[in-house]
Amino acid sequence: MYNVISQNFEDGKAMEVIDGDIDCVENTSFSAVMEWVQQKMNNNSKLLVITILGPQSSGKSTLLNFLVGAKFHVSAGRCTKGLNAMLIRTDFDETKEMLILDSEGIFSIERDDPMYDRRLTIFCMAVSNLLLINIKGEINNNVKSVL
């Protein structure tokens, strides 16, 4: 099972790391990703982890698709649930791969769970080299309270 997940991941297919329907880490795919990351680290390969956070429907997936050539699903309204990961290969000697994490929108109408938003934000901050905050307009008090 891990080999299939790892191969799909290496082929650039998105995988769900945090299951957005049941609000937990999807152990099989998460373990496969972590084994892959550990293997890269053992081979002295540098991995850049880029994550995007922001309110629901702020264009996070679209921005990642445009900036790094990812192929995350986009649509009007809520489309990303949980946290999805995709591997992007680069031509840079310093960083051969980027792990791109596309997060569910915080402050979503469907979820309305401030604790979930905080946990998702903390997880993203903990695992990322670069955290992009995508918002429309100014940073309001809701965003400040989560960050």
C-alpha positions as a Markdown table, in Angstrom:
| # | Residue | x | y | z |
|---|---|---|---|---|
| 1 | Met | 0.0 | 0.0 | 0.0 |
| 2 | Tyr | 2.8 | 2.4 | 0.9 |
| 3 | Asn | 4.5 | 1.8 | -2.4 |
| 4 | Val | 1.4 | 2.7 | -4.4 |
| 5 | Ile | 0.8 | 5.9 | -2.4 |
| 6 | Ser | 4.5 | 6.8 | -2.5 |
| 7 | Gln | 4.6 | 6.2 | -6.3 |
| 8 | Asn | 1.5 | 8.3 | -6.9 |
| 9 | Phe | 3.0 | 11.0 | -4.7 |
| 10 | Glu | 6.3 | 11.0 | -6.6 |
| 11 | Asp | 4.3 | 11.1 | -9.9 |
| 12 | Gly | 2.9 | 14.5 | -8.7 |
| 13 | Lys | -0.6 | 13.4 | -7.7 |
| 14 | Ala | -2.2 | 15.2 | -4.8 |
| 15 | Met | -2.9 | 13.2 | -1.7 |
| 16 | Glu | -5.0 | 14.0 | 1.4 |
| 17 | Val | -2.8 | 14.4 | 4.5 |
| 18 | Ile | -5.5 | 15.6 | 6.9 |
| 19 | Asp | -8.9 | 14.1 | 6.2 |
| 20 | Gly | -11.3 | 17.1 | 6.0 |
| 21 | Asp | -14.4 | 14.9 | 6.5 |
| 22 | Ile | -13.5 | 13.4 | 9.9 |
| 23 | Asp | -10.9 | 16.0 | 11.0 |
| 24 | Cys | -8.0 | 13.7 | 11.6 |
| 25 | Val | -4.6 | 12.8 | 10.0 |
| 26 | Glu | -5.0 | 10.2 | 7.4 |
| 27 | Asn | -2.5 | 7.7 | 8.7 |
| 28 | Thr | -1.7 | 5.7 | 5.6 |
| 29 | Ser | -0.9 | 8.6 | 3.3 |
| 30 | Phe | 0.7 | 10.6 | 6.1 |
| 31 | Ser | 3.0 | 7.7 | 7.0 |
| 32 | Ala | 3.9 | 7.2 | 3.3 |
| 33 | Val | 4.7 | 10.9 | 3.0 |
| 34 | Met | 6.8 | 11.0 | 6.1 |
| 35 | Glu | 8.7 | 7.8 | 5.1 |
| 36 | Trp | 9.4 | 9.5 | 1.7 |
| 37 | Val | 10.6 | 12.7 | 3.4 |
| 38 | Gln | 12.8 | 10.7 | 5.8 |
| 39 | Gln | 14.3 | 8.8 | 2.9 |
| 40 | Lys | 15.1 | 12.1 | 1.1 |
| 41 | Met | 16.7 | 13.5 | 4.2 |
| 42 | Asn | 18.8 | 10.4 | 4.5 |
| 43 | Asn | 20.0 | 11.0 | 1.0 |
| 44 | Asn | 20.9 | 14.6 | 1.9 |
| 45 | Ser | 18.2 | 16.0 | -0.4 |
| 46 | Lys | 16.8 | 19.3 | 0.6 |
| 47 | Leu | 13.0 | 19.5 | 0.6 |
| 48 | Leu | 11.2 | 22.9 | 0.7 |
| 49 | Val | 7.7 | 22.7 | 2.3 |
| 50 | Ile | 5.3 | 25.5 | 1.2 |
| 51 | Thr | 1.9 | 25.8 | 2.7 |
| 52 | Ile | -1.0 | 28.1 | 2.0 |
| 53 | Leu | -3.5 | 29.2 | 4.6 |
| 54 | Gly | -6.4 | 31.6 | 4.3 |
| 55 | Pro | -10.2 | 32.1 | 4.5 |
| 56 | Gln | -12.5 | 29.9 | 2.5 |
| 57 | Ser | -12.9 | 30.9 | -1.1 |
| 58 | Ser | -9.9 | 33.2 | -1.1 |
| 59 | Gly | -8.3 | 31.4 | -4.1 |
| 60 | Lys | -5.6 | 29.4 | -2.2 |
| 61 | Ser | -5.6 | 26.4 | -4.6 |
| 62 | Thr | -5.7 | 28.7 | -7.7 |
| 63 | Leu | -2.7 | 30.7 | -6.4 |
| 64 | Leu | -0.7 | 27.6 | -5.7 |
| 65 | Asn | -1.5 | 26.2 | -9.2 |
| 66 | Phe | -0.4 | 29.5 | -10.7 |
| 67 | Leu | 2.8 | 30.0 | -8.6 |
| 68 | Val | 4.3 | 26.6 | -8.6 |
| 69 | Gly | 2.5 | 24.7 | -11.3 |
| 70 | Ala | 0.5 | 22.5 | -9.0 |
| 71 | Lys | -2.7 | 20.8 | -10.1 |
| 72 | Phe | -5.0 | 21.2 | -7.1 |
| 73 | His | -8.7 | 21.0 | -7.7 |
| 74 | Val | -10.4 | 24.4 | -8.0 |
| 75 | Ser | -14.0 | 25.4 | -8.0 |
| 76 | Ala | -16.4 | 28.1 | -6.7 |
| 77 | Gly | -17.1 | 27.7 | -3.0 |
| 78 | Arg | -15.5 | 25.1 | -0.8 |
| 79 | Cys | -13.3 | 22.6 | -2.7 |
| 80 | Thr | -10.4 | 21.7 | -0.4 |
| 81 | Lys | -11.1 | 19.8 | 2.7 |
| 82 | Gly | -8.4 | 19.1 | 5.3 |
| 83 | Leu | -4.9 | 19.4 | 4.0 |
| 84 | Asn | -3.7 | 18.1 | 0.6 |
| 85 | Ala | -0.1 | 17.6 | -0.4 |
| 86 | Met | 1.5 | 17.5 | -3.8 |
| 87 | Leu | 5.2 | 17.0 | -4.8 |
| 88 | Ile | 6.6 | 19.4 | -7.3 |
| 89 | Arg | 10.0 | 18.8 | -8.9 |
| 90 | Thr | 12.3 | 21.8 | -9.6 |
| 91 | Asp | 15.4 | 22.6 | -11.7 |
| 92 | Phe | 17.2 | 24.1 | -8.7 |
| 93 | Asp | 20.3 | 22.4 | -7.4 |
| 94 | Glu | 19.6 | 23.5 | -3.8 |
| 95 | Thr | 16.0 | 22.2 | -3.8 |
| 96 | Lys | 15.1 | 19.4 | -6.1 |
| 97 | Glu | 11.6 | 18.9 | -4.7 |
| 98 | Met | 9.0 | 21.1 | -3.1 |
| 99 | Leu | 6.2 | 19.7 | -0.9 |
| 100 | Ile | 3.2 | 21.9 | -1.5 |
| 101 | Leu | 0.4 | 21.8 | 1.1 |
| 102 | Asp | -3.0 | 23.2 | 0.2 |
| 103 | Ser | -5.1 | 23.8 | 3.3 |
| 104 | Glu | -8.9 | 23.9 | 3.8 |
| 105 | Gly | -10.2 | 27.5 | 4.2 |
| 106 | Ile | -10.3 | 28.7 | 7.7 |
| 107 | Phe | -13.5 | 30.4 | 9.0 |
| 108 | Ser | -15.5 | 28.2 | 6.7 |
| 109 | Ile | -19.3 | 28.5 | 6.9 |
| 110 | Glu | -19.7 | 24.7 | 6.7 |
| 111 | Arg | -17.3 | 23.9 | 9.6 |
| 112 | Asp | -17.6 | 27.0 | 11.9 |
| 113 | Asp | -15.0 | 25.5 | 14.3 |
| 114 | Pro | -12.4 | 28.0 | 15.6 |
| 115 | Met | -10.5 | 25.2 | 17.4 |
| 116 | Tyr | -10.1 | 23.3 | 14.1 |
| 117 | Asp | -8.8 | 26.5 | 12.4 |
| 118 | Arg | -6.2 | 26.9 | 15.2 |
| 119 | Arg | -5.1 | 23.3 | 15.0 |
| 120 | Leu | -4.8 | 23.4 | 11.2 |
| 121 | Thr | -2.8 | 26.7 | 11.4 |
| 122 | Ile | -0.4 | 25.3 | 14.1 |
| 123 | Phe | 0.2 | 22.1 | 12.1 |
| 124 | Cys | 0.9 | 24.2 | 8.9 |
| 125 | Met | 3.3 | 26.5 | 10.8 |
| 126 | Ala | 5.1 | 23.5 | 12.3 |
| 127 | Val | 5.8 | 21.6 | 9.1 |
| 128 | Ser | 6.5 | 24.5 | 6.7 |
| 129 | Asn | 9.6 | 26.3 | 5.5 |
| 130 | Leu | 7.3 | 29.0 | 3.9 |
| 131 | Leu | 3.8 | 29.7 | 4.9 |
| 132 | Leu | 1.7 | 31.8 | 2.6 |
| 133 | Ile | -1.3 | 33.7 | 4.1 |
| 134 | Asn | -3.8 | 34.4 | 1.3 |
| 135 | Ile | -6.5 | 36.9 | 2.3 |
| 136 | Lys | -8.7 | 39.3 | 0.5 |
| 137 | Gly | -8.2 | 42.9 | 1.8 |
| 138 | Glu | -6.8 | 43.6 | 5.2 |
| 139 | Ile | -6.0 | 41.2 | 8.0 |
| 140 | Asn | -9.0 | 41.4 | 10.3 |
| 141 | Asn | -9.3 | 40.4 | 14.0 |
| 142 | Asn | -10.5 | 36.8 | 13.1 |
| 143 | Val | -7.3 | 36.2 | 11.1 |
| 144 | Lys | -5.1 | 37.8 | 13.8 |
| 145 | Ser | -6.7 | 35.6 | 16.5 |
| 146 | Val | -5.8 | 32.4 | 14.6 |
| 147 | Leu | -2.3 | 33.5 | 13.8 |
